[in-house]
Amino acid sequence: MLNRLRENILPLTVALSLLMELIDATVLATAIPVIARDLSVPVLSLKMAMATYLISLAAFVPISGWLADRFGAKRIFLAAMGVFLFASLLCAVQTSLTGLVLARALQGVGAAMMSPVGRLIVLRHTAKSEMTRAMVYVTLPALIGPAMGPFVGASVTTFLGWRSIFLMNLPLGALAIWLTLRHMPADEPSSAAPFDLWGFVLSALGLGAAMTGLSALGEHILPWQAAAGLSGLGVALLYAYWRRAQTRSDALLDPRLFRHRTFDVSITGGLIFRLSNGAISLLLPLFFQLGLGASVMVSGALTGLTAVGALSMRVWAPRMLDRFGFKWVMIAAAVLRGLTIFGFATVNSISDWQLIPLLLIGGAAQSVVFTAVNTIGFADLDTREMSPATAFTAMSRQVSLALGIALAGVVLELTAGAAATTTGAEMIPITAFLWGFAIAGATGPLSALYFLRLRKGDADGLRRKRTRHAAPAPASTSSRQAAE
């Protein structure tokens, strides 16, 4: 068992840093009503503090791969954790919504370097035959972070105050830095491609403007005309980047990666699927507290049940993928996840019998899809493509979560009426949440439709138990190098 721990110490170290990042992505969710009262702002205005972290993370992710190649992955990983911890301290001392949003933006910059660079380090030191197992550890924070965040936030908010939810990053960060210094292999800077400055400016400003505009809808910070104009400007900048990147070999986000069907399915299908996670991270805590009248602790405990369902599949997910292949397992799990979200529309009381099964089964289905989409994206890539692909994967995850939060916030504002714009936290009618659950649940079947693009035999190279019809393909030079 000790030898097994040593073999997995690298992915476990990366997983610890990602756990901080992903808990912080949702840690505010359960504490939103408390923070709204303390800062004297409308409850749904706090969606900006949640979304800004993800927006900043997505905007700066594209540069992470280039920085890792240029200065060394280990150095960038350590620097990113330092920025993240400093920003956590800033978040803890803010007294206004604007200050909290800006501090969360800086926190997102640090997280932008931690997530993709950590994954890249694992990919560079893991054989393809062991990649699914390694990704189980790396994706574990993605399974439990969004579920643990509300529960941890509820507990800390109840006993220590909401500001302490940011201070808890300090001991976790110190442990991650110590493990990195002690166990992570040292690497030297490699011959990084010339830095595409204008590409970075277009992508970062485009993502930041588009996502900020969408998240600001509701006139809590910007008038709706300004928010819509900002979104339109962002889309135009992203389109300009996409056209420019198609003709360049040094693109930070290389659109040519989508020629690989498995990568396309992982990014596009995964983005659609994760919309529901962002939406639910905002909807469920508000539904429990302001819709059903539950306490902060009960809300956090219920939301935390999703982690129990997710953890139950930690071992079984890769075995299912090995046994049945990726395509139909992904489709079945995505549809099941959507059905569980639809099921929340039938809950009228915190004691309804179906609530706990919906949370457990939904978490289990989510776990399977996460493991699959985070693995198949690298099935057909060579060594040179892994760095930009890692950045693309991390960026798409944050974009989908931020979009989900923005979408849920807009839908809830339209259905909740005055309760959504009142300063502080007021009760919201249960019926106001129905459209949010319906739209969030629909992303499960929609992503399943995109997963249908996978063909028989796709990603079989990642399976330990290959199908009889699929003969092992000769390893390419880059594949052999990756395995070594």
Tab-separated table of C-alpha atoms in Angstrom:
chain	number	residue	atom	x	y	z
A	1	MET	CA	0.000	0.000	0.000
A	2	LEU	CA	2.911	2.333	0.761
A	3	ASN	CA	4.377	1.660	-2.686
A	4	ARG	CA	0.998	2.407	-4.244
A	5	LEU	CA	0.874	5.727	-2.397
A	6	ARG	CA	4.336	6.636	-3.675
A	7	GLU	CA	3.257	5.849	-7.243
A	8	ASN	CA	0.254	8.171	-6.914
A	9	ILE	CA	1.891	10.968	-4.897
A	10	LEU	CA	2.254	13.198	-7.995
A	11	PRO	CA	-1.415	13.113	-9.046
A	12	LEU	CA	-2.454	13.373	-5.391
A	13	THR	CA	-0.300	16.498	-4.925
A	14	VAL	CA	-1.833	18.096	-7.995
A	15	ALA	CA	-5.280	17.012	-6.805
A	16	LEU	CA	-4.771	18.854	-3.494
A	17	SER	CA	-4.079	22.148	-5.267
A	18	LEU	CA	-7.028	21.599	-7.596
A	19	LEU	CA	-9.232	20.902	-4.589
A	20	MET	CA	-8.505	24.416	-3.302
A	21	GLU	CA	-9.322	25.871	-6.691
A	22	LEU	CA	-12.569	23.984	-7.151
A	23	ILE	CA	-13.814	24.470	-3.593
A	24	ASP	CA	-13.257	28.198	-4.039
A	25	ALA	CA	-15.252	28.090	-7.271
A	26	THR	CA	-18.384	27.220	-5.268
A	27	VAL	CA	-17.505	27.981	-1.645
A	28	LEU	CA	-19.540	31.188	-1.710
A	29	ALA	CA	-22.707	29.406	-2.829
A	30	THR	CA	-24.129	28.406	0.541
A	31	ALA	CA	-22.941	31.627	2.203
A	32	ILE	CA	-24.581	33.917	-0.400
A	33	PRO	CA	-27.588	34.929	1.759
A	34	VAL	CA	-25.315	35.686	4.740
A	35	ILE	CA	-22.868	37.719	2.635
A	36	ALA	CA	-25.729	39.609	0.981
A	37	ARG	CA	-27.028	40.710	4.396
A	38	ASP	CA	-23.548	41.643	5.627
A	39	LEU	CA	-22.676	43.705	2.529
A	40	SER	CA	-26.254	45.037	2.113
A	41	VAL	CA	-26.579	43.970	-1.524
A	42	PRO	CA	-29.247	41.973	-3.443
A	43	VAL	CA	-28.716	38.245	-3.007
A	44	LEU	CA	-28.322	37.508	-6.735
A	45	SER	CA	-25.669	40.208	-7.109
A	46	LEU	CA	-23.307	37.742	-5.405
A	47	LYS	CA	-23.369	35.656	-8.573
A	48	MET	CA	-20.791	38.166	-9.849
A	49	ALA	CA	-18.389	37.164	-7.062
A	50	MET	CA	-18.853	33.507	-8.031
A	51	ALA	CA	-18.609	34.055	-11.779
A	52	THR	CA	-15.709	36.546	-11.749
A	53	TYR	CA	-13.396	33.946	-10.250
A	54	LEU	CA	-14.232	31.570	-13.101
A	55	ILE	CA	-14.040	34.295	-15.747
A	56	SER	CA	-10.570	35.392	-14.645
A	57	LEU	CA	-9.483	31.771	-14.496
A	58	ALA	CA	-10.727	31.102	-18.044
A	59	ALA	CA	-9.161	34.274	-19.460
A	60	PHE	CA	-5.662	33.505	-18.153
A	61	VAL	CA	-5.634	29.740	-18.670
A	62	PRO	CA	-4.469	29.986	-22.335
A	63	ILE	CA	-1.109	31.425	-21.300
A	64	SER	CA	-0.433	28.734	-18.694
A	65	GLY	CA	0.916	26.133	-21.115
A	66	TRP	CA	3.343	28.604	-22.710
A	67	LEU	CA	4.558	29.779	-19.278
A	68	ALA	CA	5.107	26.161	-18.203
A	69	ASP	CA	7.191	25.490	-21.310
A	70	ARG	CA	9.105	28.761	-21.069
A	71	PHE	CA	9.931	28.831	-17.339
A	72	GLY	CA	9.356	25.251	-16.199
A	73	ALA	CA	6.112	23.663	-15.038
A	74	LYS	CA	7.165	23.238	-11.413
A	75	ARG	CA	8.179	26.903	-11.042
A	76	ILE	CA	4.900	28.149	-12.515
A	77	PHE	CA	2.917	25.728	-10.367
A	78	LEU	CA	4.543	27.061	-7.189
A	79	ALA	CA	4.146	30.700	-8.250
A	80	ALA	CA	0.472	30.121	-9.034
A	81	MET	CA	-0.187	28.755	-5.567
A	82	GLY	CA	1.509	31.815	-4.064
A	83	VAL	CA	-0.751	34.218	-6.002
A	84	PHE	CA	-3.798	32.151	-5.083
A	85	LEU	CA	-3.038	32.258	-1.360
A	86	PHE	CA	-2.313	36.014	-1.401
A	87	ALA	CA	-5.619	36.675	-3.182
A	88	SER	CA	-7.409	34.503	-0.606
A	89	LEU	CA	-6.172	36.845	2.119
A	90	LEU	CA	-7.472	39.838	0.145
A	91	CYS	CA	-10.901	38.219	-0.218
A	92	ALA	CA	-11.114	37.735	3.541
A	93	VAL	CA	-10.762	41.467	4.324
A	94	GLN	CA	-13.177	42.972	1.783
A	95	THR	CA	-16.108	45.118	2.925
A	96	SER	CA	-17.846	45.805	-0.403
A	97	LEU	CA	-19.148	43.803	-3.345
A	98	THR	CA	-16.767	45.564	-5.751
A	99	GLY	CA	-13.748	44.776	-3.591
A	100	LEU	CA	-14.788	41.146	-3.253
A	101	VAL	CA	-15.281	40.811	-7.004
A	102	LEU	CA	-11.820	42.286	-7.730
A	103	ALA	CA	-10.116	40.075	-5.130
A	104	ARG	CA	-11.858	37.037	-6.602
A	105	ALA	CA	-10.551	38.048	-10.024
A	106	LEU	CA	-6.955	37.965	-8.732
A	107	GLN	CA	-7.645	34.632	-7.089
A	108	GLY	CA	-8.769	33.352	-10.482
A	109	VAL	CA	-5.442	34.397	-12.036
A	110	GLY	CA	-3.582	32.153	-9.596
A	111	ALA	CA	-6.029	29.309	-10.162
A	112	ALA	CA	-5.600	29.688	-13.925
A	113	MET	CA	-1.975	28.620	-13.598
A	114	MET	CA	-2.540	25.890	-11.001
A	115	SER	CA	-5.135	23.822	-12.822
A	116	PRO	CA	-3.746	23.265	-16.346
A	117	VAL	CA	-0.078	23.241	-15.295
A	118	GLY	CA	-0.799	20.642	-12.620
A	119	ARG	CA	-2.620	18.446	-15.126
A	120	LEU	CA	0.201	18.925	-17.621
A	121	ILE	CA	2.751	17.736	-15.054
A	122	VAL	CA	0.731	14.558	-14.469
A	123	LEU	CA	0.287	13.924	-18.199
A	124	ARG	CA	4.005	14.330	-18.866
A	125	HIS	CA	4.922	11.752	-16.218
A	126	THR	CA	2.166	9.173	-16.839
A	127	ALA	CA	2.071	6.401	-19.423
A	128	LYS	CA	-1.039	6.394	-21.622
A	129	SER	CA	-2.056	2.961	-20.337
A	130	GLU	CA	-2.152	4.413	-16.799
A	131	MET	CA	-3.705	7.752	-17.736
A	132	THR	CA	-7.272	6.823	-16.819
A	133	ARG	CA	-6.152	5.739	-13.329
A	134	ALA	CA	-4.095	8.892	-12.838
A	135	MET	CA	-6.964	11.075	-14.031
A	136	VAL	CA	-9.212	9.490	-11.405
A	137	TYR	CA	-7.062	11.169	-8.739
A	138	VAL	CA	-6.740	14.410	-10.675
A	139	THR	CA	-10.482	14.580	-11.386
A	140	LEU	CA	-11.385	13.672	-7.816
A	141	PRO	CA	-11.409	17.387	-6.811
A	142	ALA	CA	-13.773	18.060	-9.723
A	143	LEU	CA	-16.136	15.481	-8.242
A	144	ILE	CA	-16.045	16.549	-4.607
A	145	GLY	CA	-14.938	20.205	-4.816
A	146	PRO	CA	-18.236	21.661	-6.081
A	147	ALA	CA	-20.123	19.525	-3.549
A	148	MET	CA	-17.757	20.103	-0.623
A	149	GLY	CA	-17.577	23.830	-1.270
A	150	PRO	CA	-21.142	24.609	-0.139
A	151	PHE	CA	-20.859	22.304	2.892
A	152	VAL	CA	-17.491	23.710	3.960
A	153	GLY	CA	-18.737	27.223	3.319
A	154	ALA	CA	-21.827	26.550	5.446
A	155	SER	CA	-19.856	25.131	8.356
A	156	VAL	CA	-17.231	27.859	8.394
A	157	THR	CA	-19.823	30.605	7.893
A	158	THR	CA	-21.945	29.296	10.773
A	159	PHE	CA	-19.143	28.935	13.320
A	160	LEU	CA	-16.418	31.363	12.187
A	161	GLY	CA	-18.048	33.859	9.825
A	162	TRP	CA	-18.026	33.982	6.037
A	163	ARG	CA	-14.618	35.688	5.804
A	164	SER	CA	-12.960	32.584	7.232
A	165	ILE	CA	-13.949	30.519	4.189
A	166	PHE	CA	-11.029	32.148	2.364
A	167	LEU	CA	-8.560	31.783	5.227
A	168	MET	CA	-8.921	27.988	5.211
A	169	ASN	CA	-6.934	27.984	1.955
A	170	LEU	CA	-3.764	28.875	3.840
A	171	PRO	CA	-3.054	25.501	5.541
A	172	LEU	CA	-4.131	23.555	2.433
A	173	GLY	CA	-1.908	25.731	0.267
A	174	ALA	CA	1.054	25.330	2.589
A	175	LEU	CA	0.700	21.534	2.455
A	176	ALA	CA	0.453	21.555	-1.350
A	177	ILE	CA	3.571	23.726	-1.644
A	178	TRP	CA	5.512	21.409	0.697
A	179	LEU	CA	4.494	18.296	-1.262
A	180	THR	CA	5.405	20.015	-4.525
A	181	LEU	CA	8.864	20.972	-3.310
A	182	ARG	CA	9.464	17.494	-1.896
A	183	HIS	CA	7.957	15.129	-4.457
A	184	MET	CA	7.390	16.875	-7.800
A	185	PRO	CA	10.130	16.144	-10.363
A	186	ALA	CA	12.243	19.148	-11.283
A	187	ASP	CA	11.963	20.230	-14.901
A	188	GLU	CA	13.929	22.628	-17.010
A	189	PRO	CA	12.414	25.201	-19.369
A	190	SER	CA	11.954	23.794	-22.856
A	191	SER	CA	12.022	25.464	-26.233
A	192	ALA	CA	8.695	27.247	-26.001
A	193	ALA	CA	7.153	28.653	-29.148
A	194	PRO	CA	7.291	32.440	-29.596
A	195	PHE	CA	4.665	34.080	-27.405
A	196	ASP	CA	1.550	35.129	-29.333
A	197	LEU	CA	0.929	38.418	-27.545
A	198	TRP	CA	-1.936	39.632	-29.723
A	199	GLY	CA	-3.571	36.237	-29.560
A	200	PHE	CA	-3.448	36.362	-25.762
A	201	VAL	CA	-4.867	39.911	-25.716
A	202	LEU	CA	-7.742	38.956	-28.022
A	203	SER	CA	-8.587	35.748	-26.181
A	204	ALA	CA	-8.265	37.190	-22.659
A	205	LEU	CA	-10.188	40.392	-23.408
A	206	GLY	CA	-12.763	38.480	-25.454
A	207	LEU	CA	-13.438	35.910	-22.759
A	208	GLY	CA	-13.369	38.505	-19.991
A	209	ALA	CA	-15.728	40.905	-21.768
A	210	ALA	CA	-18.200	38.280	-23.000
A	211	MET	CA	-18.442	36.427	-19.695
A	212	THR	CA	-18.495	39.556	-17.527
A	213	GLY	CA	-21.257	41.028	-19.640
A	214	LEU	CA	-23.367	37.888	-19.365
A	215	SER	CA	-22.732	37.599	-15.630
A	216	ALA	CA	-23.599	41.275	-15.046
A	217	LEU	CA	-27.074	40.969	-16.575
A	218	GLY	CA	-29.554	42.015	-13.912
A	219	GLU	CA	-28.256	45.583	-13.428
A	220	HIS	CA	-26.596	44.908	-10.056
A	221	ILE	CA	-23.290	46.376	-11.236
A	222	LEU	CA	-23.858	47.480	-14.861
A	223	PRO	CA	-26.963	48.699	-16.737
A	224	TRP	CA	-28.324	45.989	-19.018
A	225	GLN	CA	-27.340	47.998	-22.104
A	226	ALA	CA	-23.724	48.114	-20.948
A	227	ALA	CA	-23.745	44.409	-20.049
A	228	ALA	CA	-25.174	43.469	-23.454
A	229	GLY	CA	-22.661	45.707	-25.249
A	230	LEU	CA	-19.790	44.200	-23.282
A	231	SER	CA	-20.936	40.700	-24.205
A	232	GLY	CA	-21.192	41.647	-27.873
A	233	LEU	CA	-17.689	43.155	-27.837
A	234	GLY	CA	-16.342	39.997	-26.231
A	235	VAL	CA	-17.914	37.761	-28.870
A	236	ALA	CA	-16.442	39.936	-31.631
A	237	LEU	CA	-12.956	39.738	-30.085
A	238	LEU	CA	-13.226	35.956	-29.723
A	239	TYR	CA	-14.282	35.633	-33.355
A	240	ALA	CA	-11.274	37.730	-34.390
A	241	TYR	CA	-9.018	35.485	-32.321
A	242	TRP	CA	-10.478	32.316	-33.834
A	243	ARG	CA	-9.944	33.536	-37.399
A	244	ARG	CA	-6.386	34.610	-36.578
A	245	ALA	CA	-5.480	31.394	-34.744
A	246	GLN	CA	-6.411	29.180	-37.693
A	247	THR	CA	-3.454	30.527	-39.662
A	248	ARG	CA	-0.817	30.426	-36.915
A	249	SER	CA	1.340	27.645	-35.541
A	250	ASP	CA	1.909	29.419	-32.192
A	251	ALA	CA	-1.744	29.873	-31.215
A	252	LEU	CA	-2.309	29.686	-27.448
A	253	LEU	CA	-5.680	28.041	-28.047
A	254	ASP	CA	-5.185	26.035	-31.225
A	255	PRO	CA	-8.497	25.437	-33.071
A	256	ARG	CA	-6.808	22.710	-35.125
A	257	LEU	CA	-7.016	20.420	-32.096
A	258	PHE	CA	-10.679	19.958	-32.962
A	259	ARG	CA	-9.678	17.838	-35.957
A	260	HIS	CA	-9.394	15.062	-33.372
A	261	ARG	CA	-12.937	13.808	-32.853
A	262	THR	CA	-12.235	12.660	-29.292
A	263	PHE	CA	-10.915	16.118	-28.365
A	264	ASP	CA	-13.927	17.812	-29.946
A	265	VAL	CA	-16.340	15.578	-28.041
A	266	SER	CA	-14.449	16.138	-24.795
A	267	ILE	CA	-14.437	19.947	-25.094
A	268	THR	CA	-17.785	20.681	-26.733
A	269	GLY	CA	-19.804	17.887	-25.149
A	270	GLY	CA	-18.113	18.481	-21.806
A	271	LEU	CA	-18.882	22.213	-21.970
A	272	ILE	CA	-22.581	21.525	-22.557
A	273	PHE	CA	-22.668	18.998	-19.716
A	274	ARG	CA	-20.911	21.290	-17.224
A	275	LEU	CA	-23.423	24.099	-17.772
A	276	SER	CA	-25.689	22.225	-15.393
A	277	ASN	CA	-22.974	22.104	-12.709
A	278	GLY	CA	-22.556	25.869	-12.751
A	279	ALA	CA	-26.319	26.403	-12.686
A	280	ILE	CA	-26.893	23.934	-9.868
A	281	SER	CA	-24.067	25.398	-7.768
A	282	LEU	CA	-26.107	28.619	-7.610
A	283	LEU	CA	-29.639	27.208	-7.672
A	284	LEU	CA	-29.499	24.475	-5.023
A	285	PRO	CA	-28.227	26.530	-2.025
A	286	LEU	CA	-30.744	29.284	-2.777
A	287	PHE	CA	-33.492	26.700	-3.320
A	288	PHE	CA	-32.786	25.037	0.012
A	289	GLN	CA	-32.414	28.253	2.036
A	290	LEU	CA	-34.656	30.843	0.366
A	291	GLY	CA	-37.128	28.438	-1.249
A	292	LEU	CA	-37.570	25.671	1.336
A	293	GLY	CA	-36.479	27.640	4.404
A	294	ALA	CA	-33.574	25.376	5.432
A	295	SER	CA	-30.703	26.615	7.586
A	296	VAL	CA	-27.231	27.264	6.201
A	297	MET	CA	-25.931	24.036	7.746
A	298	VAL	CA	-28.768	21.884	6.416
A	299	SER	CA	-28.318	23.413	2.970
A	300	GLY	CA	-24.583	22.658	3.000
A	301	ALA	CA	-25.107	19.121	4.292
A	302	LEU	CA	-27.682	18.307	1.612
A	303	THR	CA	-25.575	19.706	-1.200
A	304	GLY	CA	-22.614	17.747	0.167
A	305	LEU	CA	-24.487	14.504	-0.497
A	306	THR	CA	-23.585	14.914	-4.147
A	307	ALA	CA	-19.988	14.195	-3.121
A	308	VAL	CA	-21.054	10.894	-1.565
A	309	GLY	CA	-22.584	9.798	-4.863
A	310	ALA	CA	-19.528	10.998	-6.778
A	311	LEU	CA	-17.070	9.237	-4.486
A	312	SER	CA	-19.030	5.990	-4.761
A	313	MET	CA	-18.104	5.904	-8.448
A	314	ARG	CA	-14.422	6.826	-8.050
A	315	VAL	CA	-13.297	3.213	-8.446
A	316	TRP	CA	-16.147	1.973	-10.622
A	317	ALA	CA	-16.052	4.705	-13.282
A	318	PRO	CA	-12.751	3.593	-14.910
A	319	ARG	CA	-13.833	-0.052	-14.666
A	320	MET	CA	-17.081	0.741	-16.463
A	321	LEU	CA	-15.194	2.611	-19.170
A	322	ASP	CA	-12.739	-0.309	-19.531
A	323	ARG	CA	-15.568	-2.824	-19.755
A	324	PHE	CA	-18.138	-1.053	-21.942
A	325	GLY	CA	-16.146	1.668	-23.714
A	326	PHE	CA	-16.578	5.426	-23.512
A	327	LYS	CA	-19.467	6.248	-25.839
A	328	TRP	CA	-22.505	4.554	-24.318
A	329	VAL	CA	-21.345	4.925	-20.733
A	330	MET	CA	-21.014	8.695	-21.257
A	331	ILE	CA	-24.408	8.935	-22.945
A	332	ALA	CA	-26.222	6.955	-20.248
A	333	ALA	CA	-24.583	8.902	-17.405
A	334	ALA	CA	-25.305	12.300	-19.016
A	335	VAL	CA	-28.997	11.471	-19.505
A	336	LEU	CA	-29.261	10.163	-15.950
A	337	ARG	CA	-27.685	13.347	-14.576
A	338	GLY	CA	-30.206	15.431	-16.498
A	339	LEU	CA	-33.122	13.403	-15.126
A	340	THR	CA	-31.971	13.925	-11.536
A	341	ILE	CA	-31.899	17.704	-12.072
A	342	PHE	CA	-35.405	17.601	-13.562
A	343	GLY	CA	-36.376	15.716	-10.411
A	344	PHE	CA	-35.630	18.708	-8.160
A	345	ALA	CA	-38.712	20.358	-9.638
A	346	THR	CA	-40.815	17.750	-7.766
A	347	VAL	CA	-39.385	18.692	-4.342
A	348	ASN	CA	-41.698	20.850	-2.221
A	349	SER	CA	-40.222	20.271	1.236
A	350	ILE	CA	-36.802	19.711	2.744
A	351	SER	CA	-38.099	16.361	4.026
A	352	ASP	CA	-39.382	15.003	0.682
A	353	TRP	CA	-38.223	11.401	0.208
A	354	GLN	CA	-36.867	11.854	-3.317
A	355	LEU	CA	-34.405	14.624	-2.417
A	356	ILE	CA	-31.575	12.441	-1.091
A	357	PRO	CA	-31.721	9.865	-3.944
A	358	LEU	CA	-31.668	12.694	-6.482
A	359	LEU	CA	-28.502	14.140	-4.920
A	360	LEU	CA	-26.728	10.767	-4.607
A	361	ILE	CA	-27.604	9.439	-8.061
A	362	GLY	CA	-26.851	12.787	-9.682
A	363	GLY	CA	-23.411	12.855	-8.092
A	364	ALA	CA	-22.652	9.316	-9.278
A	365	ALA	CA	-23.670	10.082	-12.869
A	366	GLN	CA	-21.659	13.311	-12.815
A	367	SER	CA	-18.605	11.384	-11.647
A	368	VAL	CA	-18.721	9.028	-14.622
A	369	VAL	CA	-19.018	11.828	-17.181
A	370	PHE	CA	-16.224	13.856	-15.574
A	371	THR	CA	-13.824	10.915	-15.611
A	372	ALA	CA	-14.645	10.136	-19.239
A	373	VAL	CA	-14.493	13.620	-20.784
A	374	ASN	CA	-11.314	14.530	-18.908
A	375	THR	CA	-9.628	11.433	-20.328
A	376	ILE	CA	-10.786	11.060	-23.942
A	377	GLY	CA	-9.655	14.570	-24.841
A	378	PHE	CA	-6.044	13.319	-24.799
A	379	ALA	CA	-6.647	9.963	-26.492
A	380	ASP	CA	-5.381	10.952	-29.953
A	381	LEU	CA	-2.946	13.749	-29.136
A	382	ASP	CA	0.799	13.627	-29.516
A	383	THR	CA	3.251	15.084	-27.007
A	384	ARG	CA	3.416	18.503	-28.698
A	385	GLU	CA	-0.343	18.914	-28.539
A	386	MET	CA	-0.765	18.105	-24.857
A	387	SER	CA	0.231	21.523	-23.528
A	388	PRO	CA	-2.279	23.597	-25.586
A	389	ALA	CA	-4.906	20.885	-25.130
A	390	THR	CA	-4.514	21.037	-21.349
A	391	ALA	CA	-5.045	24.806	-21.422
A	392	PHE	CA	-8.060	24.415	-23.710
A	393	THR	CA	-9.592	21.805	-21.402
A	394	ALA	CA	-9.157	23.919	-18.277
A	395	MET	CA	-10.493	27.050	-19.999
A	396	SER	CA	-13.600	25.306	-21.321
A	397	ARG	CA	-14.386	23.947	-17.858
A	398	GLN	CA	-14.375	27.402	-16.281
A	399	VAL	CA	-16.305	28.975	-19.161
A	400	SER	CA	-19.058	26.383	-18.869
A	401	LEU	CA	-19.332	26.800	-15.089
A	402	ALA	CA	-19.441	30.607	-15.350
A	403	LEU	CA	-22.019	30.405	-18.139
A	404	GLY	CA	-24.107	28.056	-16.040
A	405	ILE	CA	-24.031	30.461	-13.080
A	406	ALA	CA	-24.895	33.423	-15.308
A	407	LEU	CA	-27.731	31.516	-16.985
A	408	ALA	CA	-29.210	30.347	-13.679
A	409	GLY	CA	-28.939	33.855	-12.226
A	410	VAL	CA	-30.754	35.471	-15.155
A	411	VAL	CA	-33.499	32.824	-15.177
A	412	LEU	CA	-34.006	33.159	-11.423
A	413	GLU	CA	-34.144	36.950	-11.616
A	414	LEU	CA	-36.817	36.745	-14.316
A	415	THR	CA	-38.927	34.271	-12.346
A	416	ALA	CA	-38.368	35.491	-8.775
A	417	GLY	CA	-39.411	39.104	-9.314
A	418	ALA	CA	-38.840	41.573	-6.469
A	419	ALA	CA	-37.365	38.912	-4.171
A	420	ALA	CA	-34.292	38.753	-6.427
A	421	THR	CA	-33.535	42.469	-6.299
A	422	THR	CA	-34.271	43.236	-2.641
A	423	THR	CA	-31.218	44.187	-0.595
A	424	GLY	CA	-30.256	41.353	1.740
A	425	ALA	CA	-31.884	37.930	1.425
A	426	GLU	CA	-35.652	37.383	1.112
A	427	MET	CA	-37.630	34.169	0.632
A	428	ILE	CA	-38.174	33.190	-3.013
A	429	PRO	CA	-41.276	31.257	-4.178
A	430	ILE	CA	-40.515	27.611	-4.992
A	431	THR	CA	-42.109	27.992	-8.419
A	432	ALA	CA	-39.416	30.543	-9.343
A	433	PHE	CA	-36.843	27.729	-9.393
A	434	LEU	CA	-38.733	25.430	-11.792
A	435	TRP	CA	-37.473	27.006	-15.012
A	436	GLY	CA	-33.922	26.972	-13.686
A	437	PHE	CA	-34.096	23.245	-12.974
A	438	ALA	CA	-35.700	22.582	-16.356
A	439	ILE	CA	-33.001	24.426	-18.313
A	440	ALA	CA	-30.145	22.997	-16.236
A	441	GLY	CA	-31.514	19.470	-16.580
A	442	ALA	CA	-31.804	19.770	-20.351
A	443	THR	CA	-28.028	20.063	-20.682
A	444	GLY	CA	-27.665	16.363	-19.757
A	445	PRO	CA	-29.589	15.001	-22.769
A	446	LEU	CA	-28.114	17.719	-25.003
A	447	SER	CA	-24.564	16.701	-24.114
A	448	ALA	CA	-25.531	13.049	-24.676
A	449	LEU	CA	-26.543	13.952	-28.226
A	450	TYR	CA	-23.072	15.371	-28.800
A	451	PHE	CA	-21.448	12.278	-27.300
A	452	LEU	CA	-23.123	10.317	-30.114
A	453	ARG	CA	-20.373	11.668	-32.394
A	454	LEU	CA	-17.984	9.110	-30.894
A	455	ARG	CA	-17.449	6.083	-33.102
A	456	LYS	CA	-16.868	2.462	-32.295
A	457	GLY	CA	-13.287	2.041	-31.116
A	458	ASP	CA	-12.697	5.704	-30.247
A	459	ALA	CA	-10.427	6.039	-27.186
A	460	ASP	CA	-9.974	2.249	-26.956
A	461	GLY	CA	-6.259	2.915	-26.549
A	462	LEU	CA	-7.073	4.274	-23.088
A	463	ARG	CA	-8.832	1.088	-22.023
A	464	ARG	CA	-6.982	-1.647	-20.182
A	465	LYS	CA	-9.339	-4.301	-21.507
A	466	ARG	CA	-9.602	-3.820	-25.235
A	467	THR	CA	-12.439	-5.083	-27.351
A	468	ARG	CA	-11.771	-8.133	-29.488
A	469	HIS	CA	-12.319	-6.352	-32.765
A	470	ALA	CA	-9.799	-3.620	-31.981
A	471	ALA	CA	-6.202	-4.614	-32.481
A	472	PRO	CA	-3.601	-2.522	-30.680
A	473	ALA	CA	-2.376	0.242	-32.926
A	474	PRO	CA	1.381	0.689	-33.339
A	475	ALA	CA	2.668	3.301	-30.955
A	476	SER	CA	3.814	6.484	-32.637
A	477	THR	CA	7.121	8.046	-31.765
A	478	SER	CA	5.393	10.734	-29.725
A	479	SER	CA	3.309	8.130	-27.906
A	480	ARG	CA	6.428	6.162	-26.988
A	481	GLN	CA	8.052	9.323	-25.749
A	482	ALA	CA	4.990	10.150	-23.638
A	483	ALA	CA	5.027	6.655	-22.128
A	484	GLU	CA	8.688	6.936	-21.293
